Structures are given as C-alpha cells and as structure tokens.
Short mmCIF file of C-alpha atoms in Angstrom, two decimals:
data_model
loop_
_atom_site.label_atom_id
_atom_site.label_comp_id
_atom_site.label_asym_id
_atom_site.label_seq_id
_atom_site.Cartn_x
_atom_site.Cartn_y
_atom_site.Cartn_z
CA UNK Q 1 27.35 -4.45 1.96
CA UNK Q 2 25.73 -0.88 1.13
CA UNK Q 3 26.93 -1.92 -2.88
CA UNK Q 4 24.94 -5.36 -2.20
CA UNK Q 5 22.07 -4.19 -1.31
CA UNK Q 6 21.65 -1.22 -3.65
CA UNK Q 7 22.07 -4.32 -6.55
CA UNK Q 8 19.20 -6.39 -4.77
CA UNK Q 9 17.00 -3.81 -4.65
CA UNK Q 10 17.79 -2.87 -8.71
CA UNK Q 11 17.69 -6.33 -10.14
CA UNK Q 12 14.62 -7.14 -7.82
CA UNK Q 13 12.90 -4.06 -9.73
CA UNK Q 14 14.22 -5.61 -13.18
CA UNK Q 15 12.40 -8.49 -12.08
CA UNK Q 16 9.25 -7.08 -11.09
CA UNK Q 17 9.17 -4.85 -14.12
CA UNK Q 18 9.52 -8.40 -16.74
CA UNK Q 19 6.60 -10.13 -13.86
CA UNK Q 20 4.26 -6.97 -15.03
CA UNK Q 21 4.61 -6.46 -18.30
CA UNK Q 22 4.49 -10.18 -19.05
CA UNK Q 23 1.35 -10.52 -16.79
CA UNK Q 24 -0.78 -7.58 -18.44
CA UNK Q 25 0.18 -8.96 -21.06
CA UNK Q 26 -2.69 -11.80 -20.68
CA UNK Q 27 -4.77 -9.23 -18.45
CA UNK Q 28 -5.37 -6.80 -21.39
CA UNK Q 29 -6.22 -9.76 -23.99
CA UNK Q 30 -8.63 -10.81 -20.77
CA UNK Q 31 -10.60 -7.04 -20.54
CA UNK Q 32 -9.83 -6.46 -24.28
CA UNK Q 33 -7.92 -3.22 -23.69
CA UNK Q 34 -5.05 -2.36 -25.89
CA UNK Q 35 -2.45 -0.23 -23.66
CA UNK Q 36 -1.90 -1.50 -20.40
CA UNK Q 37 1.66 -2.48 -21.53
CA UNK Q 38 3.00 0.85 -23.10
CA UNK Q 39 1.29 2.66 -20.32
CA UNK Q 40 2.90 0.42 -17.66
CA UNK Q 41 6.72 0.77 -19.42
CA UNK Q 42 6.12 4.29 -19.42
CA UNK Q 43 5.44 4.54 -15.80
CA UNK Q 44 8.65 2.58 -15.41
CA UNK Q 45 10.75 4.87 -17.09
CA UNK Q 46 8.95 7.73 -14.75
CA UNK Q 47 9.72 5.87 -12.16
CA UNK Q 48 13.41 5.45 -12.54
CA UNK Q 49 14.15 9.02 -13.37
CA UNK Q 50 12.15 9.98 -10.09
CA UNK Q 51 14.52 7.83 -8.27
CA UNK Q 52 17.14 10.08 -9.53
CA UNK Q 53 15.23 13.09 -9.06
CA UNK Q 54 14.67 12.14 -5.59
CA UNK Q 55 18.72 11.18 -5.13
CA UNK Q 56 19.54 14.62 -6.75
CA UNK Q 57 17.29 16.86 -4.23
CA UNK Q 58 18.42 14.40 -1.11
CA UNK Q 59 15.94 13.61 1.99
CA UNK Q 60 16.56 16.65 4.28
CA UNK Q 61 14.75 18.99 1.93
CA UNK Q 62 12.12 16.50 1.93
CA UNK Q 63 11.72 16.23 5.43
CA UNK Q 64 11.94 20.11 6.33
CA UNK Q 65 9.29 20.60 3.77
CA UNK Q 66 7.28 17.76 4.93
CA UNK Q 67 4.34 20.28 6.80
CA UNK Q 68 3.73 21.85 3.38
CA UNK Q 69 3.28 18.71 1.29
CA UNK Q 70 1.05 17.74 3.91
CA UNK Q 71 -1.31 20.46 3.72
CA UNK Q 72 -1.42 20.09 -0.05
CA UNK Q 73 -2.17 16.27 0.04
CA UNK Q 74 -5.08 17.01 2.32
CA UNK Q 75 -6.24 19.87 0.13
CA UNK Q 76 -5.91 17.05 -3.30
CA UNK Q 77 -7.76 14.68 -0.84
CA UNK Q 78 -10.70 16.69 0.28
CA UNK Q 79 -10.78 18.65 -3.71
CA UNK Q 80 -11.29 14.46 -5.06
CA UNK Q 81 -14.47 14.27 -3.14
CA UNK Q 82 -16.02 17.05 -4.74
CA UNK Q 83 -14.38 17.02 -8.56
CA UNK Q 84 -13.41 13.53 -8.43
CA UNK Q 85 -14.74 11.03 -11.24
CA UNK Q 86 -16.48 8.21 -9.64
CA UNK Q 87 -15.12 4.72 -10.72
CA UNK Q 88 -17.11 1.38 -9.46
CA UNK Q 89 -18.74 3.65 -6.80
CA UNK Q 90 -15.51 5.55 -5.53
CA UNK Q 91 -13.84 8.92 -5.91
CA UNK Q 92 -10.18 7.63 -5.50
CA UNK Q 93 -8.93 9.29 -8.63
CA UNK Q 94 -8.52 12.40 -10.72
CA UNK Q 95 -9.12 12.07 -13.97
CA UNK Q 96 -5.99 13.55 -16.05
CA UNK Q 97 -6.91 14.14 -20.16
CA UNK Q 98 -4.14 12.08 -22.23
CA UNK Q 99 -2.37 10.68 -19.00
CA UNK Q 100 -4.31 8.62 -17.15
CA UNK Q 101 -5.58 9.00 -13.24
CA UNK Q 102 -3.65 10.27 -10.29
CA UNK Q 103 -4.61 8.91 -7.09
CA UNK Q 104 -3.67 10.98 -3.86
CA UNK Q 105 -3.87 8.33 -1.31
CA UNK Q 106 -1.01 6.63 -2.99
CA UNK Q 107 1.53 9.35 -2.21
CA UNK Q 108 -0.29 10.53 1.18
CA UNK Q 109 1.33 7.13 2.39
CA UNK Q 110 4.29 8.43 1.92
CA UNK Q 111 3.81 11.77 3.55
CA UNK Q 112 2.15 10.78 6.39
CA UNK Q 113 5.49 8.18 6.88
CA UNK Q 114 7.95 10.94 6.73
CA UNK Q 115 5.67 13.18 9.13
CA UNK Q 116 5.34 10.75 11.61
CA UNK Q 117 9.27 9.60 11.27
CA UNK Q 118 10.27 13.47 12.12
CA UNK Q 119 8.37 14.12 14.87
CA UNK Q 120 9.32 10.39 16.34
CA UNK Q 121 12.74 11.32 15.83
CA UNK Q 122 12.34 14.75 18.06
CA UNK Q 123 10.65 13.82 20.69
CA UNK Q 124 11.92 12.09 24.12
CA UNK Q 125 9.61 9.78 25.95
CA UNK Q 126 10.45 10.07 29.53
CA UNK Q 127 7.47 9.41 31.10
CA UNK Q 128 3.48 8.24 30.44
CA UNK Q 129 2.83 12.55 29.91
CA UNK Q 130 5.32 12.74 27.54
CA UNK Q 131 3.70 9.44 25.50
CA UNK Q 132 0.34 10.52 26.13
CA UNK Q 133 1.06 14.12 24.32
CA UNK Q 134 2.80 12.69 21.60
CA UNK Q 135 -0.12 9.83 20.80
CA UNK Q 136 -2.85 13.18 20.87
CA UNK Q 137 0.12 14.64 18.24
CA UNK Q 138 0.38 11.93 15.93
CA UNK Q 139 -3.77 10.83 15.94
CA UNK Q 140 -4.22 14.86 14.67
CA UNK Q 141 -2.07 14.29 12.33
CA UNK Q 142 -3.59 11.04 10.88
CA UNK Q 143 -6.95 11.63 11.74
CA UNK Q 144 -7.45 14.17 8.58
CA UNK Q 145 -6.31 12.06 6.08
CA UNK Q 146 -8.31 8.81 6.97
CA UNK Q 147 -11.19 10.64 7.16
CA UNK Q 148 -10.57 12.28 3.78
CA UNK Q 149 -9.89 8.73 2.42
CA UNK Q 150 -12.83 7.11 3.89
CA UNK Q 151 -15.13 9.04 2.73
CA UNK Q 152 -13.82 8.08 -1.16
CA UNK Q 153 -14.34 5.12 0.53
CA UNK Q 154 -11.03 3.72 0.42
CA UNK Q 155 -11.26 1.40 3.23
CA UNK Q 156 -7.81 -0.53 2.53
CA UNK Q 157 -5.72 2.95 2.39
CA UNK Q 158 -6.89 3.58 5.50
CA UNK Q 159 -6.09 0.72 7.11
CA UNK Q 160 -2.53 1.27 5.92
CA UNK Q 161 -2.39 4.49 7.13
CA UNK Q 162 -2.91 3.04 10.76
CA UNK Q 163 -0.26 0.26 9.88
CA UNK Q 164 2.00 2.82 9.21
CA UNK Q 165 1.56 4.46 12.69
CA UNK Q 166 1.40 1.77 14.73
CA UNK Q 167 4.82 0.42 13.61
CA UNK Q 168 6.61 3.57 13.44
CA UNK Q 169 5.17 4.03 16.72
CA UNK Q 170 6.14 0.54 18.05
CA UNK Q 171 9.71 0.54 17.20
CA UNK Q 172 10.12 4.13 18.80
CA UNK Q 173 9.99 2.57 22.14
CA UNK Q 174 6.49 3.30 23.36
CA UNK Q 175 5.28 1.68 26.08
CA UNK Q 176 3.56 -1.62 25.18
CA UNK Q 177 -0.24 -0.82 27.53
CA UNK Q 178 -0.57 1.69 25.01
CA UNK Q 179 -0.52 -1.40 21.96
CA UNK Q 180 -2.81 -3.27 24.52
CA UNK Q 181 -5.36 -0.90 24.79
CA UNK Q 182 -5.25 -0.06 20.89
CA UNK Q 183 -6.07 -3.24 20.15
CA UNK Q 184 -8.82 -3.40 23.02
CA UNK Q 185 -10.37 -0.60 21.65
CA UNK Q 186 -10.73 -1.62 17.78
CA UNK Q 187 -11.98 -5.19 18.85
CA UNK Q 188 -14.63 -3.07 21.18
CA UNK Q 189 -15.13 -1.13 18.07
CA UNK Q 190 -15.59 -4.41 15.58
CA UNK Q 191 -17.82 -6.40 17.45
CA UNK Q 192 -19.83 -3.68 17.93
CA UNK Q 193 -20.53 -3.22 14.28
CA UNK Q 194 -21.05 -6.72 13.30
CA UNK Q 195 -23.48 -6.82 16.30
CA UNK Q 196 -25.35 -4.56 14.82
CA UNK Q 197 -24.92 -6.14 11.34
CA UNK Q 198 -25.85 -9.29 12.37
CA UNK Q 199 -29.20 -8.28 14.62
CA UNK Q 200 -30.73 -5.92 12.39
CA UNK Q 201 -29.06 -4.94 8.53
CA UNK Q 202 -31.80 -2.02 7.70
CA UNK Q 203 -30.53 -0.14 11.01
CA UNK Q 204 -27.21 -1.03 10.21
CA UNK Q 205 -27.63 0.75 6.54
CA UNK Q 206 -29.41 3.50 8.41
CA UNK Q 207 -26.29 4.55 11.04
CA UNK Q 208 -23.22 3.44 8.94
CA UNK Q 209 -24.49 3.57 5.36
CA UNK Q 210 -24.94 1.91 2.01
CA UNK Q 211 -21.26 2.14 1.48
CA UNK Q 212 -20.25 0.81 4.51
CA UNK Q 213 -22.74 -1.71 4.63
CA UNK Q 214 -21.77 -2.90 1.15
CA UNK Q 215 -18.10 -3.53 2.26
CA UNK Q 216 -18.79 -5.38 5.50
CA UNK Q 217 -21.11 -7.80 3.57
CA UNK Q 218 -17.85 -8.16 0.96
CA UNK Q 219 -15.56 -9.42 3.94
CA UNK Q 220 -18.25 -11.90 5.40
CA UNK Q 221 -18.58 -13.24 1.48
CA UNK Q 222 -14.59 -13.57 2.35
CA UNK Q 223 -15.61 -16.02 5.38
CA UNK Q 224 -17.62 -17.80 3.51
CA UNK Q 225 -15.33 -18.51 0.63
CA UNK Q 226 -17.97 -17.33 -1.91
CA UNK Q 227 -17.87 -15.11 -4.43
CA UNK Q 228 -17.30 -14.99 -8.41
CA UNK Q 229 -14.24 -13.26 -8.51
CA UNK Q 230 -12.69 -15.53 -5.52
CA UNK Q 231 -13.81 -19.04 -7.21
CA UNK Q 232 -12.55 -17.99 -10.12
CA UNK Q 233 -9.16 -17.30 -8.97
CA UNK Q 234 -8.91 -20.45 -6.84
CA UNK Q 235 -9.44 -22.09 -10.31
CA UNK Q 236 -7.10 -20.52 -11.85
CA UNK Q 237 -4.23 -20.93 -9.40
CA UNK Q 238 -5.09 -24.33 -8.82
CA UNK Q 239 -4.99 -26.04 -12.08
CA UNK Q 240 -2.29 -23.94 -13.27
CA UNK Q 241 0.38 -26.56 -12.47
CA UNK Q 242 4.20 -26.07 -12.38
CA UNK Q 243 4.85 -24.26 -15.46
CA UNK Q 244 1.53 -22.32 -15.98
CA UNK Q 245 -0.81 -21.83 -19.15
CA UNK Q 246 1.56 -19.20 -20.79
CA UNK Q 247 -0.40 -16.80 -22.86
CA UNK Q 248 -3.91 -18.42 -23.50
CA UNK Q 249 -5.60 -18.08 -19.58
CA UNK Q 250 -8.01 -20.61 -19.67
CA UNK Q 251 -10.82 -18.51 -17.13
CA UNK Q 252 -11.58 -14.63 -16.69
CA UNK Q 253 -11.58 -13.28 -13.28
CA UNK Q 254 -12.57 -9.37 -12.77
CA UNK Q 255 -9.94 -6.62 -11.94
CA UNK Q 256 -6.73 -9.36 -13.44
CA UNK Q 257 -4.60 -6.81 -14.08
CA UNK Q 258 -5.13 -4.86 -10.48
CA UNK Q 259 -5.95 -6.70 -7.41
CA UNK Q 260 -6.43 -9.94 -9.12
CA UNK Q 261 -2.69 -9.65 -10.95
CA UNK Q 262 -1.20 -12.63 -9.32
CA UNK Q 263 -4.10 -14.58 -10.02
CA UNK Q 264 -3.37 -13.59 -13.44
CA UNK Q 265 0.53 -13.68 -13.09
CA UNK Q 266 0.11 -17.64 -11.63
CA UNK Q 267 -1.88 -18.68 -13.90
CA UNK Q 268 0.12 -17.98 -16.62
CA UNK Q 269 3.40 -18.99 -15.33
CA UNK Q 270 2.35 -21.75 -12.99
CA UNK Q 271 3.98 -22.49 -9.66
CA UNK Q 272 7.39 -22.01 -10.69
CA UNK Q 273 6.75 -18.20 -11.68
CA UNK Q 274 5.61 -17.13 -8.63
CA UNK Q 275 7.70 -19.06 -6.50
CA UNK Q 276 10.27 -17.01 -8.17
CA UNK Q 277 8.19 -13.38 -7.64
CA UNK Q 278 7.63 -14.24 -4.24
CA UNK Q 279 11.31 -15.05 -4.06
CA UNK Q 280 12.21 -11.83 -5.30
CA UNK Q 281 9.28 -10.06 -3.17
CA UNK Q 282 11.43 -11.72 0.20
CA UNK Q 283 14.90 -10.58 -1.32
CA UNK Q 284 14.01 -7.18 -1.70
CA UNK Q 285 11.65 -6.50 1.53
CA UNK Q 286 15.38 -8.11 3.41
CA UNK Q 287 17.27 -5.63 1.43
CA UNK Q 288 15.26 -2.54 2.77
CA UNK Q 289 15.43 -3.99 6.49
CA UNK Q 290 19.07 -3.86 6.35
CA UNK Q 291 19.21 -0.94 5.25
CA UNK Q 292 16.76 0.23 8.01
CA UNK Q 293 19.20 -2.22 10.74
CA UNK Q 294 22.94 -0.56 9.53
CA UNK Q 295 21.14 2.86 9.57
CA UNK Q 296 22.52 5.12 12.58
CA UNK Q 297 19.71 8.22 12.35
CA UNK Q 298 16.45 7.02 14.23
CA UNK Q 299 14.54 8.96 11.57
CA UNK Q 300 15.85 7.11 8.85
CA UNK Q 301 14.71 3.66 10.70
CA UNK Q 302 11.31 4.93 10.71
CA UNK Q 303 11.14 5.73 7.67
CA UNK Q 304 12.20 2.56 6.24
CA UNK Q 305 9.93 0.85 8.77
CA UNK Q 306 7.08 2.96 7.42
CA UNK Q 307 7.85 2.26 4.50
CA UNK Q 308 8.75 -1.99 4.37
CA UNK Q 309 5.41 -2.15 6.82
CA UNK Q 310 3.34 -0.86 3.54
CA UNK Q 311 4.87 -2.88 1.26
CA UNK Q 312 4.99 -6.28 3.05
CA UNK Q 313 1.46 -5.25 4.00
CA UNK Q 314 0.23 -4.93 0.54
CA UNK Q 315 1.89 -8.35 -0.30
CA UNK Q 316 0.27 -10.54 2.05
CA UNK Q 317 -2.72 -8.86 1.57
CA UNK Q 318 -3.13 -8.97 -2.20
CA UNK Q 319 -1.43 -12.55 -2.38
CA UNK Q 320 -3.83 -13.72 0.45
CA UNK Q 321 -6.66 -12.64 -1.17
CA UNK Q 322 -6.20 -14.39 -4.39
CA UNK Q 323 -6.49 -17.50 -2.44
CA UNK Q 324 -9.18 -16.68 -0.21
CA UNK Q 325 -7.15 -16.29 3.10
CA UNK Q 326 -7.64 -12.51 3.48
CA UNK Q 327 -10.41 -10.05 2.81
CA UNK Q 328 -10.81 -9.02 -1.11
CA UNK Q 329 -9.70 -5.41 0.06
CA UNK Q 330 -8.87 -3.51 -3.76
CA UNK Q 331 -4.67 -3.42 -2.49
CA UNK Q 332 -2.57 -3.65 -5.08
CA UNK Q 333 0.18 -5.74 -5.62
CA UNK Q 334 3.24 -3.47 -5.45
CA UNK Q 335 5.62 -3.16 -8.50
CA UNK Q 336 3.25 -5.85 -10.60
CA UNK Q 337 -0.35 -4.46 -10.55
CA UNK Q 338 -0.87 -2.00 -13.52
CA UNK Q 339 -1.26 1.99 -12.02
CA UNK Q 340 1.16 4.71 -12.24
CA UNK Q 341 0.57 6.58 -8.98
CA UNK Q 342 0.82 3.77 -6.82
CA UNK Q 343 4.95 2.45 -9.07
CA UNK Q 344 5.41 6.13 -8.89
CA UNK Q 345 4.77 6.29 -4.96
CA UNK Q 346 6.78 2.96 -4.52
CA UNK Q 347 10.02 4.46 -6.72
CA UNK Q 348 10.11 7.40 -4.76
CA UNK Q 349 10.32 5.21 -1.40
CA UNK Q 350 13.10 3.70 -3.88
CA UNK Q 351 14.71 7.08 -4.26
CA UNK Q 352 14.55 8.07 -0.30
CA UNK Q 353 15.44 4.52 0.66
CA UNK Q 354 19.03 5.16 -1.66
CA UNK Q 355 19.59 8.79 -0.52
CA UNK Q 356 19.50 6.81 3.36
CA UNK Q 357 22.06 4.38 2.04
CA UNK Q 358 24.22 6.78 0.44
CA UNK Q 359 24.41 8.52 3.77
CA UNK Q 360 25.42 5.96 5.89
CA UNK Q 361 28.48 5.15 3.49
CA UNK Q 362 29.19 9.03 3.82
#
C-alpha cells in the first residue's frame, strides 16, 4: 500500500508538471512573455531535488527546529513590508536579481502547519482549562503572521492560515462549542463590515481603508457575476467544447497563467483535459489522506491534515473562481499555476509527506 501510494503521488506530479508546461505554453503567447516555460521546468527540477533534500535531513530535525524557522519567517514577513517591491498594489514578494521573486507567505504555510501539529501533538485536553489555554497558545502563534500578511494585503493567505488551524484543531479532538462560537464570531464580524459598506462607503474607506475597501467591492463584483476577467473566462470555458482549442486561445483573460490557469488550461484542452487534471487533482489529495489515515504518530496526522486542507483549499477555490462560484481571491492553482515559491512550498510538503510514509513502513 505505502509503494502505491508513493507511485500516485509521483505520476500525479508527472501529470501536473505536462498540465503546466503545456498550459503556459498558450499563457505566455497570451501576455507575450518569452520564459514562463524554462522558468517553470526549472522550478521543477528544484523541486524534485528538495524532495530529496527534505527525505535526506528527515522530519524530526524539522520539527525540533520549527521555533527558529518561525522567527525567521516573521522577520522575512515584516522586512517585505518595508523593502518589498510593490506588484499590482501589493508587497507579497522580494524581488531576487536573475532568479525571479520569493514570496514568504508561501512557505509560512508550511511553518505555521508544523508549529501547530507539535504543540497539538503535546498537549492533553482534559478539561475546558486545558482547551481554553491551548486556543490563547495557538491564536499567539498565528496572530503574527496574519497580521504580517495582511498588511501586504494578502487577504487569501490569510484565510488559509486560519484553514489550517481550524482543521488541525478540529481533528485534535476539541470540543465542538468552541467551532460554534468561531463561527458565531466571524459572521458577527462580517455582517458588521458589509453593514457598514453598504450604509455609508466614504466611512467605510475612512475606518478599514482603500485597500480593504477595494477587495470587499471585488467579492460583491463576485455576487454579481460581473467583471472582465470573470466573463471572459466563462467564455472561454464554455465554448471550449470536448477537446479544447489547442494552441490558438481564441479570448485573453488577465493573470492566465496564475489564478486564471485553468481558464487557460480548459480552454485549450477542452472538457476532456480537465476532467483528466481534476481526476488527477482527486487521486492525489486520496493518496495524502491515506497516508494521513495508516499514520500511527498524531503529529504526523496533523501535519498531513494541514497540509491536504491547503491544497484541496486552493483547488476549489481557484477552480471555483474561474467559473464564477467563488470569490476571485489571487490563489493559485497548486502544481499548474506558474511561481516557484509556491511548487517549491508544495514539493517540500511532498518531501515531509514521504519521510511520514517511510516511517510508518519502518
């Protein structure tokens, strides 16, 4: 079983890596820009000799370190808002000469699942004392970072940085008032910003912010189905037909090699193609679970938890989008969208994911 599911999760990579390249393919000729493709192949090869890096150094040194890497994150978080190079309006990246960007966020995900998976994994939950000390523990810890990140603004990071919690959290056996209450408290929070949205926008701009302002209005042009980027991707999904338009994309879309990439990757391949990615998206999400299931170490399962949570998260929401069923959020589309710190970030969950397997047969 532990040899089936290591060869899921490798051909469903193969499969994701032939998806992108063949996709940016059309999304460079799109933006004119010459080297998406040889950027993206490179990342690839990164990618798979960071799996083996992280296989070679093995989780527990990961996990006793985890404090340190922490720190630094938060230091590379709070540094991009005053060095970073703004990019449509946000400081999400650092701008590296003859490389590319780096984007912290990407890998904080990561941290912040580990973190939270250790101290899960130590603590006993008696009683509502022992939850309520552990809930103060784990919103210090992820209260830094989604500050840090929404100030970039990088709304949709943040809101996977609470995904992450509340599942690690959930499967850890918490008691379920404290889920009720959560979600009390963010519809409380919700309505009271669209109240104030909706009675009077100048005081709204005045508490919250241009920035802030400028995203809500984004998610109501959602609701409304309107939008250039959105009607152009409904068109382009729609009459793309079984087998797709191939190379020559008959309509431009912003952002179609990013969060629009399966806009791009169904238009050119039709319905057939992405039946097949979203085939392969299902196989390999399964893969992970078991992995998490046959796991014996309660860490591990929160890890992997942490871990599928982000990456089914990202798939629904970037798929969804494209079609107008979701908020257009900026997440990527893991393992197709063109970026090398977010494939990088995903291969080492790759690389811890195998050093958990590997373990279990031991």
């Amino acid at each position: 079983m532990s040899r089936r599911n290591n060869l899921l999760i490798y051909i469903s990579i193969f499969i994701f890596f032939i998806f992108s390249i063949l996709s940016l393919y059309n999304a460079q000729n799109m933006i004119q820009v010459d080297n998406l493709i040889i950027k993206q192949i490179i990342w690839y090869i990164l990618g798979i000799i960071l799996i083996q890096i992280i296989k070679k150094i093995g989780n527990k040194f990961l996990i006793d370190k985890i404090i340190y890497v922490y720190i630094f994150m938060n230091i590379l978080l709070l540094l991009l808002l005053i060095f970073g190079k703004p990019v449509n309006n946000s400081k999400c990246w650092f701008e590296i000469p003859g490389i590319g960007t780096f984007q912290p966020s990407e890998f904080m995900k990561i941290v912040l699942i580990i973190y939270i998976a250790k101290i899960l994994s130590k603590e006993k939950l008696l009683n509502i004392k022992d939850e309520f000390k552990l809930l103060i523990k784990i919103f210090l810890l992820l209260i830094i970072p989604s500050i840090l990140t929404f100030l970039e603004p990088d709304t949709g990071v943040v809101i996977m940085y609470l995904i992450i919690t509340i599942l690690q959290l959930f499967i850890s056996g918490l008691n379920l008032k404290w889920f009720i209450g959560l979600f009390l408290f963010i519809l409380l929070i919700l309505s009271f910003i669209f109240c104030i949205y909706s009675i009077d926008k100048d005081l709204f701009v005045n508490i919250f912010g241009t920035s802030f302002f400028l995203r809500i209005d984004r998610i109501l042009d959602w609701s409304n189905k309107s939008g250039y980027q959105l009607e152009n991707s409904l068109i382009s999904i729609g009459s793309s037909g079984l087998l797709g338009f191939g190379f020559k994309l008959p309509l431009y879309f912003p952002e179609p090699q990013t969060d629009f990439i399966f806009s791009t990757l169904s238009s050119s391949f039709g319905y057939i193609g992405s039946f097949i990615l979203i085939l392969f998206l299902i196989i390999f999400d399964l893969s992970m679970i078991n992995i998490a299931i046959k796991s014996k170490e309660k860490i591990n399962k929160y890890i992997i938890t942490g871990f599928t949570g982000v990456l089914i998260y990202q798939q629904i929401q970037n798929i969804s989008m494209t079609f107008g069923l979701l908020p257009i959020t900026g997440i990527t589309l893991p393992f197709i969208s063109y970026g090398g710190s977010s494939l990088l970030s995903y291969m080492i969950m790759i690389g811890i994911v195998l050093n958990i397997q590997s373990e279990k047969k031991k």
